[in-house]
Coordinates of C-alpha atoms in Angstrom, one line a residue:
X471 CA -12.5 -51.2 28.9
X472 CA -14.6 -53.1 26.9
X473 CA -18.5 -54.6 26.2
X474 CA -20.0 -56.1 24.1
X475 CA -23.1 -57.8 22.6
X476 CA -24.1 -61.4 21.3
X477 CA -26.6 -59.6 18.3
X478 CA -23.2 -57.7 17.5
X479 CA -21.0 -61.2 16.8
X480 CA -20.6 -62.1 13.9
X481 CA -19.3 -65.5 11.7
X482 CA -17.2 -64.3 9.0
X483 CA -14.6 -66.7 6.8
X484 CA -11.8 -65.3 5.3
X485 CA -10.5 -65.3 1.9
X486 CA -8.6 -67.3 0.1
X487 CA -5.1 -67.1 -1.6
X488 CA -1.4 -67.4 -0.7
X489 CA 1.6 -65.5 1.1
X490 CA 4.8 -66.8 0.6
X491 CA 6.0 -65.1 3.9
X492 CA 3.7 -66.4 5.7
X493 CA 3.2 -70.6 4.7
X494 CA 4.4 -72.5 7.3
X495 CA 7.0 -74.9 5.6
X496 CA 6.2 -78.1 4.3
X497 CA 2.3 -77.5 4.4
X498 CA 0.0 -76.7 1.1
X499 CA -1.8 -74.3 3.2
X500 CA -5.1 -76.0 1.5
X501 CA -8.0 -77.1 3.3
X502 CA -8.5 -81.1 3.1
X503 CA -11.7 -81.3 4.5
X504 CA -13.1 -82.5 7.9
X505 CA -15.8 -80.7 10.3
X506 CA -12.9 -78.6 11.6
X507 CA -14.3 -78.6 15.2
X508 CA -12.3 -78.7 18.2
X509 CA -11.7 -82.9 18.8
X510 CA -10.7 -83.0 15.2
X511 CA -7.6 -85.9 14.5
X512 CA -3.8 -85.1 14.0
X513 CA -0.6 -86.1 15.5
X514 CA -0.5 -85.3 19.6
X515 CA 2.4 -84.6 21.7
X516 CA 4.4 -86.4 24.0
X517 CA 4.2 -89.7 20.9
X518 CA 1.3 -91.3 22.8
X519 CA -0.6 -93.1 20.7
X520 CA -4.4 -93.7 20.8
X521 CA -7.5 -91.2 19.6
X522 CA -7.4 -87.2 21.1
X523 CA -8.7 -86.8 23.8
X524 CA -9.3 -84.6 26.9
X525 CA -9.5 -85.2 30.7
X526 CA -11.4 -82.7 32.8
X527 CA -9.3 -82.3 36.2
X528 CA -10.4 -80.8 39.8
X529 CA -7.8 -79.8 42.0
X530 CA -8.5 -78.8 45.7
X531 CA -8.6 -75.3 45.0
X532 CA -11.2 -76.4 42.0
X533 CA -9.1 -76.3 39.3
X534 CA -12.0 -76.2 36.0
X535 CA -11.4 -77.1 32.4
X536 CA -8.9 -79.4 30.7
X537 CA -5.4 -79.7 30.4
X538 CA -4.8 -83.4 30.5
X539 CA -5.8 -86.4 28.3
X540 CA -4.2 -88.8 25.7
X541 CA -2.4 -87.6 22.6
X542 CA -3.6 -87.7 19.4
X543 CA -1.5 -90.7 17.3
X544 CA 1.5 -89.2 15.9
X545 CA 0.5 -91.4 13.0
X546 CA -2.1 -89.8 12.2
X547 CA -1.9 -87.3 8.8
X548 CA -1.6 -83.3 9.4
X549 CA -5.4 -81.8 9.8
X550 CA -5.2 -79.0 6.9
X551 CA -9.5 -78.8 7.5
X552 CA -11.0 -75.4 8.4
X553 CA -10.8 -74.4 11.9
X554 CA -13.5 -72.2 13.6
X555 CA -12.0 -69.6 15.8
X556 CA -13.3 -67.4 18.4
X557 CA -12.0 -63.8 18.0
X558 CA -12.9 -61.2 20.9
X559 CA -11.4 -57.6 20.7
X560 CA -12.7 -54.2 22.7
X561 CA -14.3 -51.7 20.8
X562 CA -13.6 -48.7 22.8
X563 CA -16.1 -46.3 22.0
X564 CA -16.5 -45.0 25.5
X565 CA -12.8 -43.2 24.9
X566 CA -14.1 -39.9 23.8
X567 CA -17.0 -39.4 26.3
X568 CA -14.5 -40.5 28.7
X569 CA -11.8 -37.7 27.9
X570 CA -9.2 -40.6 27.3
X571 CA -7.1 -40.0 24.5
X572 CA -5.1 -43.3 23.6
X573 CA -2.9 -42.2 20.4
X574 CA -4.1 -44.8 18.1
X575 CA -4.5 -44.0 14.3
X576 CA -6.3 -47.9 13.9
X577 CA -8.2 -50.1 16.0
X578 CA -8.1 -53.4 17.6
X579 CA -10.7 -54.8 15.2
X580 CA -8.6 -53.4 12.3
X581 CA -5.7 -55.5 13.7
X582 CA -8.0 -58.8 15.2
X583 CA -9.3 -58.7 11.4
X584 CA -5.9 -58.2 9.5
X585 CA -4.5 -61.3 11.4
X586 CA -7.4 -63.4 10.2
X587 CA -7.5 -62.0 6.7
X588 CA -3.5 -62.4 6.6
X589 CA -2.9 -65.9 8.1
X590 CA -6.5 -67.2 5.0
X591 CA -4.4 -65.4 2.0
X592 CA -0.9 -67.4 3.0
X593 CA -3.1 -70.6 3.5
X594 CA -4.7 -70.6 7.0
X595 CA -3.4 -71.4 10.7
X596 CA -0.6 -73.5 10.4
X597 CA -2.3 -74.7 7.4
X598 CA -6.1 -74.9 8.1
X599 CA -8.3 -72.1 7.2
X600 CA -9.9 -69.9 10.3
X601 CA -13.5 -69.8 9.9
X602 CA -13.6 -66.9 12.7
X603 CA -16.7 -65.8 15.1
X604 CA -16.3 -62.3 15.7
X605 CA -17.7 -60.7 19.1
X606 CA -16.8 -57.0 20.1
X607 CA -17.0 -55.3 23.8
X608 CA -17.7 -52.5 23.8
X609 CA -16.4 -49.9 26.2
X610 CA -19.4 -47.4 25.6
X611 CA -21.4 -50.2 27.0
X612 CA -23.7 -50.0 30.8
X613 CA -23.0 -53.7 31.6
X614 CA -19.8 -55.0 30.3
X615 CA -19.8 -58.5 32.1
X616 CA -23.4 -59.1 30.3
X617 CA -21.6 -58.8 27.3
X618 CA -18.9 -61.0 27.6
X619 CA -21.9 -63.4 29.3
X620 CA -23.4 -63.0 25.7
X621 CA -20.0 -63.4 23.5
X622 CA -19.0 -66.9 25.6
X623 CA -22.8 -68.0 24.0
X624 CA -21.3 -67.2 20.9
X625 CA -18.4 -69.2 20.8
X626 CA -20.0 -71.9 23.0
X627 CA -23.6 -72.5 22.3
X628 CA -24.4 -70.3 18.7
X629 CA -21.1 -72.0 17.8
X630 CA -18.5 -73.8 18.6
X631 CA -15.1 -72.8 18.4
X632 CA -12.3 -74.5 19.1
X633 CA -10.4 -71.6 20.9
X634 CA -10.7 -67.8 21.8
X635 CA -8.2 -65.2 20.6
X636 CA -8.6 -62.1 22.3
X637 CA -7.3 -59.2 22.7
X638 CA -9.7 -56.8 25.2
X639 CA -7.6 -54.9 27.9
X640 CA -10.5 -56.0 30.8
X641 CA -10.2 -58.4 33.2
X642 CA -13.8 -60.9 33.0
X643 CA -14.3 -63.3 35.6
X644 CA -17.7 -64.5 33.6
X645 CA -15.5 -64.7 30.3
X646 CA -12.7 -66.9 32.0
X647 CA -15.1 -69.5 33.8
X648 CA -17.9 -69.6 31.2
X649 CA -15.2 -70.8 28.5
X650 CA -13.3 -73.0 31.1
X651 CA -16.9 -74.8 31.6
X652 CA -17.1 -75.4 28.1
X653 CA -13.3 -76.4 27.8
X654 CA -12.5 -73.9 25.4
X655 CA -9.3 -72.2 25.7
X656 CA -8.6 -68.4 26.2
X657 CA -5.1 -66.9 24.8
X658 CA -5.3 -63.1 25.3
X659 CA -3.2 -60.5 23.7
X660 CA -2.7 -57.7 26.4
X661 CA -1.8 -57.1 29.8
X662 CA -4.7 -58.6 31.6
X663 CA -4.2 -62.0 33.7
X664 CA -5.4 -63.6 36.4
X665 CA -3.9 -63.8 40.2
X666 CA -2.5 -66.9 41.3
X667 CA -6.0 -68.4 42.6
X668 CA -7.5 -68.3 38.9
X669 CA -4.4 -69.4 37.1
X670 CA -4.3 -72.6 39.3
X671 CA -8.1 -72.8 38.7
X672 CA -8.0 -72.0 35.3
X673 CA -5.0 -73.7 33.5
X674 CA -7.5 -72.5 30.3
X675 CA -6.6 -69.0 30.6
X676 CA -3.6 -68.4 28.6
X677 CA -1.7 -65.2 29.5
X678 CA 1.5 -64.9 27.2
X679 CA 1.9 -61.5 27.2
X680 CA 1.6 -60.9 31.0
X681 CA 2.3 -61.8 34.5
X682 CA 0.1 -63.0 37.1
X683 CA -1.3 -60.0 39.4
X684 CA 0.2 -61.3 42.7
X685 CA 3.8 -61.4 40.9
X686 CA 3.1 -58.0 39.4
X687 CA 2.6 -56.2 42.3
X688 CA 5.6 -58.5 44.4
X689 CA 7.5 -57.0 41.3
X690 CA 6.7 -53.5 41.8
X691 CA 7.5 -53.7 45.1
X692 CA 10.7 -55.4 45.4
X693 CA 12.8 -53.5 42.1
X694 CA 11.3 -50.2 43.3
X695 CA 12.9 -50.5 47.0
X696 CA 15.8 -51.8 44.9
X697 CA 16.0 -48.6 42.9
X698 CA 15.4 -46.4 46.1
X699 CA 12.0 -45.3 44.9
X700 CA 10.2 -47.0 47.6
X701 CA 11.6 -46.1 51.3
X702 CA 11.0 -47.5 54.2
X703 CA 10.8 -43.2 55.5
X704 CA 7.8 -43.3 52.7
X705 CA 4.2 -43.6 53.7
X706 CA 2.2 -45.8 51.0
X707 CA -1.3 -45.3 49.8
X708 CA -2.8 -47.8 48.5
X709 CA -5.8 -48.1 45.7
X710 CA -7.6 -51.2 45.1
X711 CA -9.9 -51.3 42.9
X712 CA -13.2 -53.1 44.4
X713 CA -13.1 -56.8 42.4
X714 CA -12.7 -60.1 43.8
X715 CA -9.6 -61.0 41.9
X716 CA -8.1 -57.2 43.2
X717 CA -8.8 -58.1 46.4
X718 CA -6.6 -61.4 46.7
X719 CA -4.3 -59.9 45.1
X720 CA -3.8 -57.0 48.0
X721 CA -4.4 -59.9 50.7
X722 CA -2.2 -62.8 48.9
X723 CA 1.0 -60.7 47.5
X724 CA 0.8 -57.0 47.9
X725 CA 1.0 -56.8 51.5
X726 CA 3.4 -59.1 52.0
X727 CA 5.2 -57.6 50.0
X728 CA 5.4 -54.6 51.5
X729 CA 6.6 -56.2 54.8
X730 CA 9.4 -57.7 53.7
X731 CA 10.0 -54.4 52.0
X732 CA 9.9 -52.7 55.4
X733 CA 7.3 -50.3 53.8
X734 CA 5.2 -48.5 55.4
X735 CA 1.5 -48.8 55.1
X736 CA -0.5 -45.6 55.8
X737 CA -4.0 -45.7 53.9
X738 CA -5.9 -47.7 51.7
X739 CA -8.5 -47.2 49.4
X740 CA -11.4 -49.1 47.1
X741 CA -12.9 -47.3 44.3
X742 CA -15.7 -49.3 42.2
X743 CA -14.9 -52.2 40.2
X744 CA -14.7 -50.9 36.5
X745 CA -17.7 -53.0 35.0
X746 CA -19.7 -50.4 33.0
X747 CA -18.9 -47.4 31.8
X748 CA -21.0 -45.4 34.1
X749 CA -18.5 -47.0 36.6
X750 CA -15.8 -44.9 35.4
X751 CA -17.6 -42.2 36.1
X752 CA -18.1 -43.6 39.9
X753 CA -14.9 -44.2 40.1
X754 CA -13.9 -40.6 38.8
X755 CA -16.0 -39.7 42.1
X756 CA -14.5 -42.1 44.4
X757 CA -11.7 -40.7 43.3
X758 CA -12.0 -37.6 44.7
X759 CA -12.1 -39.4 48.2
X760 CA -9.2 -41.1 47.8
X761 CA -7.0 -37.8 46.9
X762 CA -8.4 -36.3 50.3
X763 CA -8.0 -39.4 52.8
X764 CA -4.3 -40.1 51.2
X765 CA -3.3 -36.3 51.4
X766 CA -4.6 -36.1 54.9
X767 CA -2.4 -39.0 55.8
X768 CA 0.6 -37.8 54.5
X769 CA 0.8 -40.4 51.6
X770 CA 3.7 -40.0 49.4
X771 CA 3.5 -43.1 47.4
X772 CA 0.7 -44.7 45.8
X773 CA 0.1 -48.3 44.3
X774 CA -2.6 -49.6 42.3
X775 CA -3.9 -53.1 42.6
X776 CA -6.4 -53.5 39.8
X777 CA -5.9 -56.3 37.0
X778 CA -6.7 -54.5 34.4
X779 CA -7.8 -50.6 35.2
X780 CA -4.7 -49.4 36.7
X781 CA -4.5 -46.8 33.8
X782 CA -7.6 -45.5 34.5
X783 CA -7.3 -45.2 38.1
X784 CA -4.2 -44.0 37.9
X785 CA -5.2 -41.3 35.0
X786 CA -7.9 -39.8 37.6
X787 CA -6.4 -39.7 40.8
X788 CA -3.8 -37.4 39.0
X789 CA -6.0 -35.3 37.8
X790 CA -7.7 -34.8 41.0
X791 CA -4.5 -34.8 42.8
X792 CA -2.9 -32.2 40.7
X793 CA -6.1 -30.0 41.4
X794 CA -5.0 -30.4 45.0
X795 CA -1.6 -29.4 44.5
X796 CA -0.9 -32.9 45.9
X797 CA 2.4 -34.6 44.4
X798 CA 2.8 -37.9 45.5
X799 CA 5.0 -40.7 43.7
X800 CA 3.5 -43.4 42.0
X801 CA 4.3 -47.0 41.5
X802 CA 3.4 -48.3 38.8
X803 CA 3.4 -51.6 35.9
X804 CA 2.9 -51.8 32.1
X805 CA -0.9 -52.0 33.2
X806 CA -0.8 -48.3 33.7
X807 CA -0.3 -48.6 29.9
X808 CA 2.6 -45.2 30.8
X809 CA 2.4 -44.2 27.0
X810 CA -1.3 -43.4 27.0
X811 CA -1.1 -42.0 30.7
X812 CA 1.6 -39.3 28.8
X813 CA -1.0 -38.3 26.8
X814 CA -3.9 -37.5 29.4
X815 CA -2.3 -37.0 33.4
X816 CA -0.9 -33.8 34.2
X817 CA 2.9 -33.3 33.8
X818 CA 3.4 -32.0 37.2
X819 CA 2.0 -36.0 38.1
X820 CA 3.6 -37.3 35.4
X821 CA 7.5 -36.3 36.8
X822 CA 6.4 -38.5 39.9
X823 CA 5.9 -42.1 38.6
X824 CA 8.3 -44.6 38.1
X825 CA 7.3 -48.5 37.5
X826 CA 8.4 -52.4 36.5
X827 CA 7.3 -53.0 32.6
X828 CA 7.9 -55.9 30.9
X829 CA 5.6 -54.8 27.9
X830 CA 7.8 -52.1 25.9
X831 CA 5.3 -50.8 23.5
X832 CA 3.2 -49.4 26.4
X833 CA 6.2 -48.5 29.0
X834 CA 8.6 -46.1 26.3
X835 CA 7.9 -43.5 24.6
X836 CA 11.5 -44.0 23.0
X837 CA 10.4 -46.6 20.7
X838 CA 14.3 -46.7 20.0
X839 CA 14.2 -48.7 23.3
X840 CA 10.8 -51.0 21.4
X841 CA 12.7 -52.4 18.6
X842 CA 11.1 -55.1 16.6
X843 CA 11.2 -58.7 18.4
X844 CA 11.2 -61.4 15.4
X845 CA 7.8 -62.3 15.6
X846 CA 6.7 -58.8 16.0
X847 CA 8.3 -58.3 12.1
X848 CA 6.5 -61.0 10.9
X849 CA 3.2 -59.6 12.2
X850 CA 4.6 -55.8 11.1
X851 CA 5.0 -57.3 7.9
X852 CA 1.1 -59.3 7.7
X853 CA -0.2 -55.7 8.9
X854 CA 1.3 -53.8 6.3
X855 CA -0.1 -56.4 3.3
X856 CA -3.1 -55.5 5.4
X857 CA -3.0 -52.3 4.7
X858 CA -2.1 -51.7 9.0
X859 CA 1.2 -49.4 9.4
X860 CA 1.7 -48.4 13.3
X861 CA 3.0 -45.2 14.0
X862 CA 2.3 -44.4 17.5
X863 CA 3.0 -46.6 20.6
X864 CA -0.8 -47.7 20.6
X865 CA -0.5 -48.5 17.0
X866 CA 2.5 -51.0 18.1
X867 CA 0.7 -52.4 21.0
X868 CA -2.5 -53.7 18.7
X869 CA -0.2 -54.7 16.5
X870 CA 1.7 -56.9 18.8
X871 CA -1.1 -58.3 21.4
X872 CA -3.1 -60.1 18.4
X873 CA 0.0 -61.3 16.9
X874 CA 1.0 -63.3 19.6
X875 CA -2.3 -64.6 20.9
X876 CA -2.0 -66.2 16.7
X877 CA 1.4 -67.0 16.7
X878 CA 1.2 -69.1 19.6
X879 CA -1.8 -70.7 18.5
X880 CA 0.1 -71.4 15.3
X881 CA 2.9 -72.6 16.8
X882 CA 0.6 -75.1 19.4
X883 CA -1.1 -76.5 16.0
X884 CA 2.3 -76.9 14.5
X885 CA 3.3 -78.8 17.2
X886 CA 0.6 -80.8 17.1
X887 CA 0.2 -81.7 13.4
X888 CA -3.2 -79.4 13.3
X889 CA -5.3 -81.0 16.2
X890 CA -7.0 -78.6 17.9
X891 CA -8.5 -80.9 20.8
X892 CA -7.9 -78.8 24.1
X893 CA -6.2 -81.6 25.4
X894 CA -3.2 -81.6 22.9
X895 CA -3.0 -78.0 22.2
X896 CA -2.3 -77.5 25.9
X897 CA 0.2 -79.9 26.1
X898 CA 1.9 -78.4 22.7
X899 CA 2.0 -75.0 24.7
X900 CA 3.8 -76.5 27.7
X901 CA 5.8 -77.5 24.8
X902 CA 6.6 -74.9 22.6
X903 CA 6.2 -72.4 25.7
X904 CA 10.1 -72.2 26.3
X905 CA 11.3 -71.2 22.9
X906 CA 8.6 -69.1 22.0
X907 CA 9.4 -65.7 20.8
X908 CA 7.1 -63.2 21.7
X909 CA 5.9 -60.0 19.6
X910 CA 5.0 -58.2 23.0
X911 CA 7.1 -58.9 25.8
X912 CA 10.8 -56.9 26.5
X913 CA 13.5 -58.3 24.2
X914 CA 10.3 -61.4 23.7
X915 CA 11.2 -63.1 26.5
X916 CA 8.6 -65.6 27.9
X917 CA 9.0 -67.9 31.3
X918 CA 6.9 -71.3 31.3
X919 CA 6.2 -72.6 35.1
X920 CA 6.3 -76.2 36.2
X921 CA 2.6 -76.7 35.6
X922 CA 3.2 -74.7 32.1
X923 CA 1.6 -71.5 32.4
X924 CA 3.2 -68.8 29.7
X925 CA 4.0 -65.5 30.8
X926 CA 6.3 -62.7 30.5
X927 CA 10.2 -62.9 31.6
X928 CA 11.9 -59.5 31.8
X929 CA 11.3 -56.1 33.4
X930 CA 13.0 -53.4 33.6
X931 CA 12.4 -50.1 35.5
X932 CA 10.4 -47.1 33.7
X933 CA 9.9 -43.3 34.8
X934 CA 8.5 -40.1 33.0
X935 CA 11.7 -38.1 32.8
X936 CA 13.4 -36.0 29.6
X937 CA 9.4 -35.4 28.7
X938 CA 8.5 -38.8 28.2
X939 CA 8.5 -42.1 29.5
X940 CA 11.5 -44.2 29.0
X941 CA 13.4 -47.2 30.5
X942 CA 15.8 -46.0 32.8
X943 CA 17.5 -49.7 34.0
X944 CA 19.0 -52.9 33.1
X945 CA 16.5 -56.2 32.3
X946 CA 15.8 -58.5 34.9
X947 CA 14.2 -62.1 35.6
X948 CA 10.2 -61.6 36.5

């Protein structure tokens, strides 16, 4: 739910020193000198020799940005020169006037800014020094797409970085094409993704910590009919919210999936798309539409097809349902962000929704069920030198969306001796994609697709019941 503004980015380098815990081995963790810019040299992948390089590609569907070229030559010595880094987090400040209460005791730009600090003391990203460009969105803001218009500039035309880490919670159309235009990659931290159109479209977008929407909702579909949640005897409402990407993803994979299901379809609806705060408001009043056309139907199930809102719409057609007296079940994914929805829905909704989550920090309140993945003790560990300890399940899910959005950057320039051409590092993430470990995902399970996409690979089912949200099955392929 974010916005933000290009006077409010900001260039910052990092400090220097060194942490042991942190120094990738066999690297000094100095800087060596160099420009540092994306096309600097180092060894590619794949052992084709020849100068980095990148190939722009155009698919039928119009597939935009790079992910192709020659490798650097393996020859060549590790680049250990300062890096300049895009880093784009939400500032949600529209929380409070909203009446959203998401448990956290620190912020995402605590966290964005602990990782950068952290990885400078122990001697940089895999050994070169992050000169990061800071740009906020802000969730208080009246035009969030503007924003993110205005922090691509940043990292594109007031600099020039050689990736974006972000970690935002808001799905940007403008964010993901203005980078892919300049051939800048996007790794983000949360559970926002494109459908299948834009991930074909844009191989750029990296997703690691997520599936793509028209799997999500297949998913939802298919292990809640499993589980007995979702009858063919049940009538299904559903909301999609009013964006382009939302509405492929109803068309392309939700309502198929409910055919093959045997569901039944009895109402739909399309609040606003979420692009400003004043369109939570209209879409608290749409809302209120919604709750009266589904009750009059006789809905008893509802679904949510939004990439990245499904919390919020989900928060207020409770609380307008609940006014009601109307108790229907809900379907839900880890983009409902369950944890936060415990702390604002009503509890007479709450004892009505089950879901598929693949993201444990957000999907269980019985963080006995969220233990520590490897990589999320690493980044525990950086957070604490930081002076960052979570506490809450918010706390653990801005801990664990940054740290993989750098971890896999680290472990793409790893793989690539340090160059950061787009070219090689999206090679080294087809690469590396299969064995990573993630901070975020269930047990940190990743899948990598033929074409080398990174994504999420368990689930298992969720419901509100003992008071609080927990897992309530076994882990299963997504």
């Amino acid at each position: 739910m974010p916005g933000s503004s290009r006077a409010a980015a900001a260039r910052a380098r990092g400090g220097a020193g060194q942490d042991a815990s942190l120094e990738p081995p066999g690297t000094s963790g100095a800087d060596t000198g160099g420009t540092g810019d994306a096309s600097s040299a180092g060894a590619g992948i794949g052992g084709t020799n020849g100068a980095s390089g990148t190939t722009s590609t155009h698919t039928s569907n119009g597939t935009v940005g790079s992910a192709g070229g020659s490798a650097a030559a393996s020859s060549a010595p590790a680049n250990h020169s300062p890096i300049s880094i895009g880093v784009l987090y939400a500032v949600n400040d529209g929380a409070q006037s909203a009446g959203i209460n998401n448990g956290n005791n620190y912020t995402l730009k605590d966290s964005m800014h602990a990782f950068v600090d952290g990885y400078n003391a122990a001697g940089g990203i895999a050994g070169r020094h992050i000169n990061a460009v800071y740009a906020e969105l802000h969730s208080a803001s009246s035009d969030y797409e503007s924003q993110t218009q205005a922090a691509c500039a940043t990292f594109t035309q007031d600099n020039h970085v050689a990736v974006v880490l972000a970690s935002v919670g808001y799905h940007s159309d403008i964010l993901v094409s203005c980078l892919a235009k300049a051939n800048v990659p996007l790794i983000a931290g949360d559970w926002d993704a494109p459908d299948q159109h834009d991930a074909d479209r844009y191989p750029l977008f990296v997703t690691p910590t997520t599936i793509v929407g028209d799997a999500r909702v297949a998913a939802v579909v298919q292990h809640l009919t499993a589980s007995g949640f979702l009858k063919p005897t049940n009538k299904v409402g559903v909301l999609v919210e009013d964006c382009p990407v939302d509405q492929r993803v109803y068309d392309n994979a939700l309502v198929p999936a409910l055919k093959r299901a045997g569901l039944t379809l009895a109402a739909t609806f399309k609040p606003r798309c979420f692009l400003s705060i004043q369109a939570y408001g209209g879409q608290a009043s749409d809302i209120q539409g919604a709750v009266l056309q589904f009750n009059r139907a006789g809905v008893d199930r509802v679904i949510v097809v939004s990439q990245a809102a499904e919390a919020n719409i989900v928060a207020l057609f409770s609380e307008v349902a609940d006014a009601q007296h109307y108790l229907p079940g809900y379907a839900l994914s880890s983009v409902a962000a369950p944890a936060v929805l415990a702390l604002n829905a009503p509890a007479t909704q709450l004892a009505n929704m089950q879901g598929v989550g693949w993201l444990p920090a957000s999907d269980t309140q019985n963080l006995q069920q969220a233990p520590p993945t490897a990589a999320g003790t690493r980044c525990l560990a950086l957070m604490q030198k930081q002076g960052l300890r979570p506490a809450s399940n918010a706390d653990y899910a801005y801990a664990y969306g940054p740290c993989d959005v750098f971890s896999l950057y680290e472990a793409a320039l790893r793989a690539t001796n340090g160059d950061a051409a787009t070219a090689a590092v999206m090679r080294a993430l087809a690469v590396v994609g299969p064995t990573y470990v993630s901070a975020s995902t269930l047990e940190g399970k990743v899948t990598t697709t033929s074409t080398g996409r990174i994504g999420a690979g368990t689930a298992r089912l969720f419901a509100f019941t003992g008071g609080r949200f927990q897992y309530t099955g076994a882990p299963f392929p997504i």
